[in-house]
Amino acid sequence: MERTSTEIVEAADTTAIETSADRFESGLAYLAPAAAAALGMLADAIRRGTADRESVVPALKEAAVHERFADVLAAASEKVMHETEGPFDFDARLDADNLFGAASQVRDLFRWL
């Protein structure tokens, strides 16, 4: 599908006035669904028999998919702790601990496979 010159100019204008925070937030709107779609396509390929289920886990390990997913959760944990106003903010610490624990479990899951 080709874009018209008007669409290209509008996209350039929008990009030019966005801040880096805007680009990050809009990037998440595309990156997270794209990651989920890629994994969904892999699952579909296994179901249809076009991907060997026995080679999928080693391929995911080699690509470090679990490490990147765990990195996202760990980064979110660090962000929560960084934004916490005090060291005794129980709710924030609980959120951070849960995120960090989930990251650890993702890493452990792939060690067990």
mmCIF file of C-alpha atoms in Angstrom:
data_model
loop_
_atom_site.group_PDB
_atom_site.id
_atom_site.type_symbol
_atom_site.label_atom_id
_atom_site.label_comp_id
_atom_site.label_asym_id
_atom_site.label_seq_id
_atom_site.Cartn_x
_atom_site.Cartn_y
_atom_site.Cartn_z
ATOM 1 C CA MET A 1 0.000 0.000 0.000
ATOM 2 C CA GLU A 2 1.523 3.287 -1.091
ATOM 3 C CA ARG A 3 1.130 6.398 0.975
ATOM 4 C CA THR A 4 0.127 9.670 -0.600
ATOM 5 C CA SER A 5 2.365 12.686 -0.278
ATOM 6 C CA THR A 6 -0.213 14.302 2.016
ATOM 7 C CA GLU A 7 -0.084 11.320 4.394
ATOM 8 C CA ILE A 8 3.713 11.409 4.415
ATOM 9 C CA VAL A 9 3.756 15.143 5.196
ATOM 10 C CA GLU A 10 1.177 14.695 7.974
ATOM 11 C CA ALA A 11 3.266 11.885 9.504
ATOM 12 C CA ALA A 12 6.393 14.033 9.324
ATOM 13 C CA ASP A 13 4.615 16.989 10.930
ATOM 14 C CA THR A 14 3.301 14.812 13.741
ATOM 15 C CA THR A 15 6.739 13.296 14.339
ATOM 16 C CA ALA A 16 8.376 16.716 14.330
ATOM 17 C CA ILE A 17 6.173 18.031 17.146
ATOM 18 C CA GLU A 18 6.266 14.909 19.305
ATOM 19 C CA THR A 19 8.491 14.873 22.344
ATOM 20 C CA SER A 20 10.678 11.879 23.107
ATOM 21 C CA ALA A 21 8.167 10.875 25.804
ATOM 22 C CA ASP A 22 5.366 10.977 23.222
ATOM 23 C CA ARG A 23 7.359 8.770 20.869
ATOM 24 C CA PHE A 24 8.070 6.325 23.695
ATOM 25 C CA GLU A 25 4.409 6.087 24.668
ATOM 26 C CA SER A 26 3.263 5.708 21.067
ATOM 27 C CA GLY A 27 6.033 3.161 20.555
ATOM 28 C CA LEU A 28 4.587 1.029 23.338
ATOM 29 C CA ALA A 29 1.258 1.091 21.544
ATOM 30 C CA TYR A 30 2.996 -0.685 18.642
ATOM 31 C CA LEU A 31 5.818 -2.632 20.288
ATOM 32 C CA ALA A 32 3.864 -4.612 22.875
ATOM 33 C CA PRO A 33 1.174 -5.789 20.423
ATOM 34 C CA ALA A 34 3.867 -6.586 17.846
ATOM 35 C CA ALA A 35 5.719 -8.769 20.362
ATOM 36 C CA ALA A 36 2.476 -10.532 21.288
ATOM 37 C CA ALA A 37 1.592 -11.008 17.619
ATOM 38 C CA ALA A 38 4.999 -12.542 16.870
ATOM 39 C CA LEU A 39 4.574 -15.070 19.668
ATOM 40 C CA GLY A 40 1.001 -15.736 18.534
ATOM 41 C CA MET A 41 2.248 -16.461 15.032
ATOM 42 C CA LEU A 42 4.788 -18.894 16.450
ATOM 43 C CA ALA A 43 2.085 -20.684 18.444
ATOM 44 C CA ASP A 44 -0.099 -20.844 15.335
ATOM 45 C CA ALA A 45 2.791 -22.282 13.308
ATOM 46 C CA ILE A 46 3.207 -25.035 15.905
ATOM 47 C CA ARG A 47 -0.523 -25.809 15.856
ATOM 48 C CA ARG A 48 -0.552 -26.010 12.052
ATOM 49 C CA GLY A 49 2.534 -28.203 12.049
ATOM 50 C CA THR A 50 4.741 -25.774 10.124
ATOM 51 C CA ALA A 51 7.104 -25.348 13.079
ATOM 52 C CA ASP A 52 8.671 -28.236 14.946
ATOM 53 C CA ARG A 53 7.578 -27.954 18.561
ATOM 54 C CA GLU A 54 10.810 -29.572 19.717
ATOM 55 C CA SER A 55 12.914 -26.858 18.101
ATOM 56 C CA VAL A 56 10.817 -23.916 19.317
ATOM 57 C CA VAL A 57 12.069 -23.818 22.911
ATOM 58 C CA PRO A 58 15.760 -23.982 21.916
ATOM 59 C CA ALA A 59 15.112 -21.262 19.328
ATOM 60 C CA LEU A 60 13.392 -19.067 21.925
ATOM 61 C CA LYS A 61 16.264 -19.686 24.357
ATOM 62 C CA GLU A 62 18.854 -18.860 21.726
ATOM 63 C CA ALA A 63 17.011 -15.646 20.867
ATOM 64 C CA ALA A 64 16.854 -14.845 24.631
ATOM 65 C CA VAL A 65 13.136 -14.085 24.439
ATOM 66 C CA HIS A 66 12.743 -14.955 28.112
ATOM 67 C CA GLU A 67 15.598 -12.629 29.077
ATOM 68 C CA ARG A 68 14.098 -9.693 27.182
ATOM 69 C CA PHE A 69 10.657 -10.318 28.721
ATOM 70 C CA ALA A 70 12.218 -10.584 32.171
ATOM 71 C CA ASP A 71 14.171 -7.376 31.466
ATOM 72 C CA VAL A 72 10.895 -5.552 30.798
ATOM 73 C CA LEU A 73 9.447 -6.708 34.123
ATOM 74 C CA ALA A 74 12.665 -5.910 36.022
ATOM 75 C CA ALA A 75 12.836 -2.443 34.440
ATOM 76 C CA ALA A 76 9.240 -1.805 35.478
ATOM 77 C CA SER A 77 10.156 -2.890 39.014
ATOM 78 C CA GLU A 78 13.113 -0.514 39.081
ATOM 79 C CA LYS A 79 10.937 2.328 37.775
ATOM 80 C CA VAL A 80 8.381 1.756 40.537
ATOM 81 C CA MET A 81 11.107 1.862 43.182
ATOM 82 C CA HIS A 82 12.682 4.958 41.624
ATOM 83 C CA GLU A 83 9.342 6.786 41.696
ATOM 84 C CA THR A 84 8.558 5.707 45.258
ATOM 85 C CA GLU A 85 8.528 8.692 47.575
ATOM 86 C CA GLY A 86 9.679 6.860 50.647
ATOM 87 C CA PRO A 87 11.377 3.612 51.573
ATOM 88 C CA PHE A 88 8.377 2.594 53.668
ATOM 89 C CA ASP A 89 5.747 2.918 50.933
ATOM 90 C CA PHE A 90 4.376 -0.604 51.277
ATOM 91 C CA ASP A 91 2.148 -0.562 48.194
ATOM 92 C CA ALA A 92 4.924 0.585 45.880
ATOM 93 C CA ARG A 93 7.401 -1.897 47.326
ATOM 94 C CA LEU A 94 4.855 -4.697 46.926
ATOM 95 C CA ASP A 95 4.295 -3.765 43.278
ATOM 96 C CA ALA A 96 8.047 -3.623 42.663
ATOM 97 C CA ASP A 97 8.652 -6.936 44.433
ATOM 98 C CA ASN A 98 5.869 -8.620 42.432
ATOM 99 C CA LEU A 99 7.290 -7.348 39.140
ATOM 100 C CA PHE A 100 10.805 -8.418 40.062
ATOM 101 C CA GLY A 101 9.546 -11.814 41.243
ATOM 102 C CA ALA A 102 7.706 -12.304 37.957
ATOM 103 C CA ALA A 103 10.917 -11.497 36.063
ATOM 104 C CA SER A 104 12.755 -14.101 38.114
ATOM 105 C CA GLN A 105 10.062 -16.697 37.452
ATOM 106 C CA VAL A 106 10.233 -16.079 33.695
ATOM 107 C CA ARG A 107 13.981 -16.727 33.793
ATOM 108 C CA ASP A 108 13.494 -19.834 35.947
ATOM 109 C CA LEU A 109 10.808 -21.175 33.636
ATOM 110 C CA PHE A 110 13.226 -21.294 30.722
ATOM 111 C CA ARG A 111 15.910 -22.924 32.865
ATOM 112 C CA TRP A 112 13.464 -25.742 33.633
ATOM 113 C CA LEU A 113 12.553 -26.288 29.969
#
